[in-house]
Short mmCIF file of C-alpha atoms in Angstrom, two decimals:
data_model
loop_
_atom_site.label_atom_id
_atom_site.label_comp_id
_atom_site.label_asym_id
_atom_site.label_seq_id
_atom_site.Cartn_x
_atom_site.Cartn_y
_atom_site.Cartn_z
CA GLY A 21 114.00 78.91 -148.20
CA THR A 22 110.88 79.77 -146.16
CA LEU A 23 107.30 78.56 -146.74
CA ALA A 24 106.22 82.09 -147.67
CA ARG A 25 108.92 82.19 -150.34
CA GLU A 26 107.70 78.90 -151.78
CA ILE A 27 104.07 80.08 -151.85
CA ASN A 28 105.14 83.35 -153.48
CA ASN A 29 106.77 81.33 -156.24
CA SER A 30 103.27 80.14 -157.34
CA MET A 31 103.37 76.67 -155.95
CA GLU A 32 100.17 74.62 -156.49
CA ASP A 33 100.46 72.64 -153.27
CA ILE A 34 102.56 72.43 -150.12
CA GLN A 35 103.78 69.56 -148.02
CA ALA A 36 101.90 68.97 -144.78
CA LEU A 37 103.49 67.92 -141.50
CA SER A 38 101.98 64.45 -141.94
CA GLY A 39 103.86 64.07 -145.22
CA GLY A 40 100.98 64.52 -147.61
CA ARG A 41 100.42 67.34 -150.11
CA ILE A 42 97.83 70.09 -149.51
CA PRO A 43 96.52 71.98 -152.54
CA LEU A 44 96.58 75.77 -152.38
CA ARG A 45 93.21 77.56 -152.76
CA LEU A 46 94.18 81.21 -152.19
CA ALA A 47 95.29 84.30 -154.01
CA VAL A 48 98.80 85.59 -153.30
CA SER A 49 99.85 89.25 -153.45
CA ASN A 50 103.43 90.42 -152.81
CA ILE A 51 103.94 93.75 -151.00
CA SER A 52 107.48 94.70 -149.97
CA PHE A 53 107.93 96.22 -146.51
CA SER A 54 111.75 95.80 -146.56
CA ALA A 55 113.85 98.59 -145.00
CA HIS A 56 117.08 97.15 -146.39
CA VAL A 57 119.03 98.55 -149.32
CA ASP A 58 119.39 96.68 -152.55
CA GLY A 59 122.53 95.70 -154.47
CA ALA A 60 122.89 99.03 -156.26
CA GLN A 61 122.61 100.99 -153.03
CA ASN A 62 125.17 98.68 -151.37
CA CYS A 63 127.65 99.33 -154.20
CA ALA A 64 127.13 103.10 -153.90
CA PHE A 65 127.78 102.97 -150.16
CA ILE A 66 130.97 100.92 -150.64
CA ASP A 67 132.19 103.39 -153.29
CA GLU A 68 131.66 106.29 -150.89
CA ILE A 69 133.49 104.92 -147.84
CA ARG A 70 136.15 102.94 -149.80
CA ALA A 71 136.19 100.15 -147.23
CA PRO A 72 139.10 97.70 -147.74
CA VAL A 73 137.04 94.73 -146.46
CA VAL A 74 133.34 93.94 -146.97
CA VAL A 75 131.56 91.10 -145.16
CA LEU A 76 128.11 90.05 -146.39
CA VAL A 77 126.23 88.67 -143.38
CA HIS A 78 122.50 89.08 -144.10
CA GLY A 79 120.46 87.67 -146.93
CA GLU A 80 119.84 84.53 -148.88
CA GLU A 81 122.93 82.53 -149.73
CA ASN A 82 122.50 82.65 -153.51
CA THR A 83 121.77 86.36 -153.46
CA MET A 84 124.82 87.10 -151.32
CA MET A 85 127.09 85.03 -153.59
CA ARG A 86 125.82 86.94 -156.65
CA LEU A 87 126.44 90.27 -154.89
CA ARG A 88 129.93 89.12 -153.90
CA ALA A 89 130.73 88.15 -157.48
CA ASN A 90 129.43 91.50 -158.78
CA LEU A 91 131.54 93.46 -156.30
CA VAL A 92 134.70 91.51 -157.13
CA ASP A 93 134.17 91.97 -160.87
CA LYS A 94 133.37 95.67 -160.50
CA TYR A 95 136.59 96.62 -158.76
CA LYS A 96 138.87 94.08 -160.42
CA GLY A 97 141.81 95.84 -162.08
CA SER A 98 141.14 99.21 -160.40
CA ASN A 99 143.31 100.99 -157.85
CA TYR A 100 140.74 100.18 -155.16
CA GLU A 101 141.75 96.94 -153.44
CA LEU A 102 138.61 95.33 -152.06
CA THR A 103 138.28 92.02 -150.23
CA VAL A 104 134.73 90.60 -150.04
CA HIS A 105 133.70 87.81 -147.66
CA ALA A 106 130.38 85.93 -147.80
CA PRO A 107 130.69 83.44 -144.93
CA ARG A 108 128.34 80.52 -144.59
CA ARG A 109 126.26 80.03 -141.46
CA GLY A 110 128.59 79.22 -138.53
CA GLU A 111 131.75 80.05 -140.51
CA THR A 112 134.39 82.18 -138.75
CA ILE A 113 136.56 84.76 -140.46
CA GLU A 114 139.45 86.82 -139.03
CA LEU A 115 139.92 90.50 -139.82
CA ARG A 116 143.17 92.37 -139.14
CA PHE A 117 143.23 96.15 -138.88
CA ARG A 118 146.15 98.58 -138.77
CA GLY A 119 144.38 101.67 -137.62
CA GLU A 120 146.27 104.80 -136.58
CA LYS A 121 145.91 105.96 -133.00
CA THR A 122 146.14 109.60 -132.01
CA ALA A 123 147.14 110.72 -128.53
CA ARG A 124 146.77 114.16 -126.98
CA VAL A 125 150.01 115.48 -125.50
CA MET A 126 149.26 117.24 -122.21
CA GLY A 127 151.10 118.94 -119.36
CA ALA A 128 154.77 119.77 -119.48
CA LEU A 129 155.24 117.70 -122.63
CA ALA A 130 152.97 120.10 -124.53
CA THR A 131 154.96 123.25 -123.73
CA LYS A 132 157.34 122.64 -126.63
CA VAL A 133 156.36 121.65 -130.17
CA PRO A 134 158.55 118.72 -131.25
CA ALA A 135 160.31 118.81 -134.60
CA ASP A 136 159.34 116.46 -137.40
CA GLY A 137 160.58 112.96 -136.66
CA ALA A 138 161.39 113.74 -133.02
CA VAL A 139 160.56 111.20 -130.34
CA VAL A 140 158.33 112.30 -127.45
CA ALA A 141 158.66 110.12 -124.35
CA GLY A 142 155.97 109.98 -121.71
CA ILE A 143 153.25 107.81 -120.16
CA LEU A 144 150.45 106.77 -122.53
CA VAL A 145 147.08 106.54 -120.78
CA GLU A 146 144.02 105.02 -122.48
CA LYS A 147 140.50 105.75 -121.27
CA ASP A 148 137.23 105.35 -123.21
CA PHE A 149 139.22 104.77 -126.42
CA ASN A 150 140.99 108.12 -125.94
CA TYR A 151 144.75 108.36 -125.55
CA ARG A 152 146.72 110.91 -123.53
CA LEU A 153 150.48 111.31 -123.34
CA VAL A 154 151.69 112.97 -120.14
CA GLY A 155 154.87 113.19 -118.11
CA PRO A 156 155.21 111.37 -114.78
CA ALA A 157 154.86 114.64 -112.84
CA ASP A 158 151.54 115.46 -114.58
CA LEU A 159 150.02 112.00 -114.27
CA LEU A 160 147.79 112.78 -111.27
CA GLU A 161 146.59 116.18 -112.52
CA PHE A 162 145.48 115.12 -116.00
CA THR A 163 144.49 111.47 -115.52
CA GLY A 164 143.65 111.09 -111.84
CA ILE A 165 146.19 108.28 -111.51
CA ALA A 166 148.56 108.64 -108.56
CA PRO A 167 152.09 107.37 -109.27
CA VAL A 168 153.63 105.11 -106.64
CA VAL A 169 157.14 103.90 -105.93
CA VAL A 170 157.53 100.15 -105.58
CA GLU A 171 160.13 99.23 -102.98
CA GLN A 172 161.36 95.68 -103.33
CA GLN A 173 163.18 93.54 -100.78
CA GLN A 174 164.66 90.11 -101.30
CA ARG A 175 166.43 87.85 -98.81
CA VAL A 176 169.20 85.72 -100.30
CA PRO A 177 170.64 82.81 -98.27
CA TYR A 178 174.23 83.58 -97.24
CA ALA A 179 176.24 82.35 -94.23
CA SER A 180 179.80 83.48 -95.03
CA SER A 181 181.70 86.56 -93.90
CA PHE A 182 181.08 90.13 -94.91
CA GLU A 183 184.63 90.43 -96.27
CA LEU A 184 183.97 87.66 -98.77
CA LEU A 185 180.66 89.25 -99.79
CA ARG A 186 182.28 92.63 -100.31
CA LEU A 187 185.16 91.11 -102.28
CA HIS A 188 182.90 89.42 -104.81
CA LEU A 189 180.57 92.39 -105.19
CA GLU A 190 183.46 94.81 -105.75
CA GLN A 191 184.99 92.48 -108.31
CA MET A 192 181.76 92.74 -110.28
CA PHE A 193 180.68 96.35 -109.66
CA GLY A 194 183.87 98.15 -108.64
CA GLU A 195 184.50 99.89 -105.32
CA LEU A 196 181.27 100.25 -103.36
CA PRO A 197 180.40 102.79 -100.64
CA LEU A 198 180.00 101.23 -97.19
CA THR A 199 177.82 102.36 -94.30
CA THR A 200 177.38 100.68 -90.93
CA GLU A 201 174.60 100.63 -88.34
CA THR A 202 175.19 99.59 -84.73
CA SER A 203 172.52 97.89 -82.64
CA SER A 204 172.38 95.75 -79.50
CA GLU A 205 172.96 92.65 -81.63
CA GLY A 206 176.05 93.95 -83.40
CA VAL A 207 177.19 95.90 -86.46
CA THR A 208 175.20 95.78 -89.70
CA SER A 209 177.10 96.57 -92.91
CA ILE A 210 175.38 98.06 -95.96
CA LEU A 211 176.92 98.17 -99.45
CA ARG A 212 175.31 100.35 -102.13
CA VAL A 213 175.49 99.20 -105.75
CA TYR A 214 175.02 101.74 -108.58
CA ASP A 215 173.56 104.19 -106.05
CA SER A 216 170.27 102.28 -106.20
CA VAL A 217 170.59 98.80 -104.64
CA ASP A 218 171.39 98.29 -100.93
CA VAL A 219 172.99 95.00 -99.85
CA THR A 220 172.69 94.54 -96.06
CA HIS A 221 174.76 91.99 -94.15
CA ALA A 222 174.47 91.14 -90.46
CA PRO A 223 176.79 88.51 -88.92
CA TRP A 224 174.00 86.93 -86.85
CA ARG A 225 171.77 86.29 -89.88
CA THR A 226 171.94 83.47 -92.40
CA TYR A 227 170.94 85.72 -95.30
CA VAL A 228 171.64 89.11 -96.85
CA GLU A 229 168.91 91.60 -97.68
CA VAL A 230 168.79 93.21 -101.14
CA GLU A 231 166.60 96.34 -101.26
CA TRP A 232 165.89 98.75 -104.12
CA GLU A 233 163.25 101.03 -105.63
CA SER A 234 161.89 99.31 -108.70
CA ASP A 235 162.75 100.71 -112.12
CA LEU A 236 164.37 99.29 -115.24
CA MET A 237 168.00 99.94 -114.32
CA SER A 238 167.64 99.10 -110.62
CA ASP A 239 165.83 95.83 -111.37
CA MET A 240 168.67 94.68 -113.63
CA ALA A 241 171.28 95.72 -111.07
CA ALA A 242 169.42 93.84 -108.32
CA ASP A 243 169.25 90.71 -110.47
CA SER A 244 173.02 90.88 -110.95
CA VAL A 245 173.60 91.33 -107.21
CA VAL A 246 171.45 88.30 -106.37
CA ALA A 247 173.29 86.20 -108.94
CA VAL A 248 176.66 87.17 -107.46
CA VAL A 249 175.55 86.40 -103.87
CA LEU A 250 174.13 83.00 -104.84
CA ASN A 251 177.41 82.11 -106.56
CA ILE A 252 179.76 83.12 -103.73
CA GLU A 253 179.62 80.06 -101.51
CA SER A 254 179.68 77.67 -104.48
CA CYS A 255 182.71 79.38 -106.04
CA PRO A 256 185.95 77.36 -105.43
CA ALA A 257 188.01 80.54 -105.59
CA SER A 258 186.24 82.14 -102.62
CA VAL A 259 188.58 80.70 -99.98
CA LYS A 260 191.65 81.53 -102.03
CA LEU A 261 190.51 85.08 -102.67
CA THR A 262 189.78 85.62 -98.97
CA GLN A 263 193.19 84.33 -97.91
CA GLY A 264 194.92 86.42 -100.56
CA ARG A 265 193.75 89.75 -99.20
CA GLY A 266 196.68 91.55 -97.61
CA CYS A 267 196.63 93.15 -94.22
CA GLY A 268 197.31 96.63 -95.64
CA HIS A 269 200.63 97.42 -93.86
CA SER A 270 204.34 96.75 -94.40
CA HIS A 271 205.95 93.74 -92.70
CA GLY A 272 209.53 95.01 -93.17
CA GLY A 273 212.37 92.55 -93.64
CA GLY A 274 213.45 93.64 -97.10
CA SER A 275 209.99 93.77 -98.67
CA GLU A 276 210.87 97.05 -100.43
CA GLU A 277 213.97 95.50 -102.00
CA GLN A 278 211.97 92.48 -103.09
CA ALA A 279 209.31 94.70 -104.64
CA ALA A 280 211.97 96.65 -106.47
CA ASP A 281 213.35 93.46 -108.05
CA GLU A 282 209.95 92.39 -109.38
CA PRO A 283 209.32 93.31 -113.04
CA PRO A 284 206.90 96.19 -113.39
CA THR A 285 203.40 95.62 -114.69
CA LEU A 286 203.35 97.13 -118.17
CA PRO A 287 200.43 98.47 -120.18
CA ALA A 288 198.73 96.04 -122.49
CA ARG A 289 199.60 95.85 -126.15
CA THR A 290 197.08 97.06 -128.71
CA ASP A 291 196.78 93.66 -130.36
CA ALA A 292 195.90 92.09 -127.00
CA ASN A 293 193.16 94.69 -126.50
CA ARG A 294 191.77 93.87 -129.93
CA GLU A 295 191.55 90.17 -129.07
CA ILE A 296 189.86 91.04 -125.77
CA ALA A 297 187.38 93.32 -127.56
CA ASP A 298 186.39 90.46 -129.87
CA LYS A 299 185.35 88.37 -126.85
CA LEU A 300 184.00 91.31 -124.86
CA ALA A 301 180.94 91.60 -127.10
CA VAL A 302 179.80 88.14 -125.99
CA PHE A 303 179.85 89.19 -122.32
CA LEU A 304 178.06 92.48 -123.07
CA GLN A 305 175.29 90.69 -124.94
CA GLN A 306 174.49 88.82 -121.72
CA GLN A 307 173.90 92.15 -119.94
CA PHE A 308 172.41 94.36 -122.69
CA SER A 309 169.83 93.61 -125.36
CA GLN A 310 171.43 95.60 -128.23
CA VAL A 311 175.17 95.23 -128.81
CA ASP A 312 176.70 95.95 -132.26
CA VAL A 313 180.28 95.36 -133.45
CA ALA A 314 181.71 97.45 -136.30
CA ASP A 315 183.15 95.35 -139.12
CA ASP A 316 186.02 97.69 -139.96
CA SER A 317 187.28 99.00 -136.61
CA GLY A 318 185.90 96.31 -134.30
CA SER A 319 184.51 98.96 -131.94
CA ILE A 320 181.53 97.91 -129.82
CA THR A 321 178.35 99.98 -129.49
CA VAL A 322 175.98 99.33 -126.57
CA GLN A 323 172.47 100.83 -126.56
CA LEU A 324 170.04 100.89 -123.64
CA ASN A 325 166.90 103.01 -123.14
CA GLY A 326 167.91 105.52 -125.80
CA GLN A 327 171.44 105.88 -124.39
CA SER A 328 174.50 104.56 -126.22
CA ALA A 329 178.11 103.85 -125.36
CA GLU A 330 181.06 103.06 -127.63
CA ILE A 331 184.04 100.90 -126.67
CA ASP A 332 187.25 101.42 -128.66
CA ALA A 333 188.69 98.06 -129.70
CA GLU A 334 192.26 99.38 -129.69
CA THR A 335 192.33 101.10 -126.28
CA LEU A 336 189.24 99.63 -124.56
CA GLU A 337 188.15 103.21 -123.89
CA VAL A 338 184.45 103.69 -123.04
CA ARG A 339 182.74 106.82 -124.38
CA THR A 340 179.18 107.75 -123.44
CA ASP A 341 177.08 110.69 -122.28
CA SER A 342 175.28 108.56 -119.68
CA PRO A 343 177.03 108.24 -116.30
CA VAL A 344 174.73 105.36 -115.32
CA LEU A 345 175.55 103.38 -118.46
CA LEU A 346 179.25 104.18 -117.99
CA SER A 347 179.23 102.84 -114.43
CA ARG A 348 177.74 99.57 -115.67
CA ILE A 349 180.03 99.00 -118.67
CA VAL A 350 183.40 99.93 -117.13
CA PRO A 351 183.41 97.13 -114.49
CA ILE A 352 182.48 94.56 -117.16
CA VAL A 353 185.30 95.69 -119.43
CA ALA A 354 187.75 95.64 -116.52
CA GLN A 355 186.76 92.14 -115.44
CA VAL A 356 186.95 90.70 -118.95
CA SER A 357 190.27 92.42 -119.57
CA ARG A 358 191.79 91.06 -116.37
CA ALA A 359 190.53 87.55 -117.06
CA LEU A 360 191.62 87.32 -120.71
CA ARG A 361 194.84 89.33 -120.84
CA PRO A 362 197.89 87.05 -121.39
CA LEU A 363 200.35 86.98 -118.49
CA SER A 364 203.21 87.64 -120.90
CA HIS A 365 201.76 91.06 -121.60
CA ARG A 366 202.06 91.94 -117.92
CA ALA A 367 205.55 90.92 -116.96
CA VAL A 368 207.63 90.88 -120.18
CA ALA A 369 208.98 94.00 -121.85
CA LEU A 370 206.90 94.76 -124.94
CA PRO A 371 207.66 96.65 -128.14
CA GLU A 372 206.78 100.32 -128.19
CA PRO A 373 202.98 100.60 -128.58
CA ALA A 374 201.49 102.37 -131.57
CA THR A 375 199.72 104.97 -129.43
CA PRO A 376 200.72 106.48 -126.08
CA LEU A 377 199.34 104.59 -123.13
CA ALA A 378 198.61 105.91 -119.68
CA PRO A 379 201.06 104.88 -116.92
CA GLU A 380 199.89 102.27 -114.48
CA PRO A 381 198.32 103.79 -111.34
CA GLU A 382 199.81 103.06 -107.96
CA PRO A 383 197.92 100.36 -105.98
CA SER A 384 195.64 101.53 -103.19
CA PRO A 385 196.94 100.95 -99.61
CA ASP A 386 193.70 99.15 -98.77
CA HIS A 387 194.44 96.45 -101.33
CA LYS A 388 198.07 95.60 -100.72
CA GLY A 389 198.72 91.89 -101.00
CA ASP A 390 201.36 89.35 -101.72
CA GLY A 391 199.90 87.86 -104.90
CA GLU A 392 200.02 89.34 -108.38
CA ASP A 393 196.31 88.69 -108.92
CA MET A 394 195.37 90.79 -105.88
CA ALA A 395 197.53 93.68 -107.04
CA SER A 396 195.82 93.58 -110.41
CA SER A 397 192.41 93.55 -108.70
CA SER A 398 193.37 96.63 -106.69
CA ASP A 399 194.39 98.57 -109.80
CA ASP A 400 191.15 97.63 -111.53
CA ASP A 401 189.00 98.68 -108.58
CA ASN A 402 190.70 102.09 -108.46
CA ASP A 403 190.28 102.63 -112.19
CA ASP A 404 186.63 101.58 -112.05
CA ASP A 405 185.95 103.95 -109.18
CA ASP A 406 187.52 106.89 -111.02
CA ALA A 407 185.63 106.11 -114.21
CA GLY A 408 182.27 104.92 -113.00
CA GLN A 409 181.51 106.84 -109.80
CA GLY A 410 183.80 109.75 -109.15
CA THR A 411 184.33 111.29 -112.59
CA SER A 412 182.60 114.46 -113.75
CA THR A 413 183.12 113.60 -117.44
CA PRO A 414 181.42 110.36 -118.51
CA GLN A 415 184.49 108.88 -120.13
CA ALA A 416 186.81 106.18 -118.93
CA LYS A 417 189.99 104.69 -120.36
CA LEU A 418 191.11 101.26 -119.31
CA ALA A 419 194.88 101.12 -119.52
CA GLY A 420 197.50 99.06 -117.82
CA ASP A 421 196.72 95.78 -116.07
CA GLN A 422 192.90 95.73 -116.18
#
């Protein structure tokens, strides 16, 4: 399309800038100084590298279209899948690549050769298009990156009593360890959730402090704590629950005889547990990303960060090798069981269950109360504590009035 190309094609005259025609009175010789390859050399290069995509970007339009057609015809019907693009000037094309990336395993992770198909977990570091996989302890030595611990603190508005705060938190997370600090202003109470989140309450403040070291599990636990605290003062049952807490000692006057006349709280029937398990999956899906329900047995499987837990639909028993995951699931199962279990399964004599059930534990002295709901809450808290925090075997069985 250039003037030199037109002259080389033996034109007799050319068009002047003024619009007229100028006759040519010169001899033309064509000498090639091109350093580019021709069509045959391009085809040989493509055959050698077996590129899946070829983009023609330099040359005359007609020539590039002919080369594109030749390439498509050459490899049509062969086992070599080739896509050829010849974009026009200003045209945009998108290319997608699925290249494999290789990472060097370094440090403690490299001391043992993994088996085929095994998963190696570590920190992947990219620098200058090179990838390294190291453990957290070797991060500074092999990459020069110093790991840091992010400590987070959040103040949540709260103006009610510490007893009400503790009641709601223990209903969600089970029995919590309590520590106190005394200062000139008064006594500060600190509750620890999942051994990672500290909830600090001071009577002279209009907020509670939630503090934790940031990681995946602690962040989720802190989010749950904040949600519980924000819901306390707007919950209509807060006043009732506070008034229902017993004083923890006997008042005499025939209370023992009255307690003896009350029908005992019996273990739940298997069919009731099955109905609870059907609804339990919905609650677990709000807390965990991967929850599966077996079609035949109805058992529930919860997976988180490579750890898994199984909940038996017949007994509501939680089985897992992860104590952290166990301490999170057991309180949820206990709360759902207490909320959904029919009252008739607590106070009316039931047929003999299909499998032996554990006897109901005695209520803790710290949770004695006059109402049936508070007695049930006490039993649940004790069971949760035994299963989620104090057990050496990561297994918990929810039996009785949970």
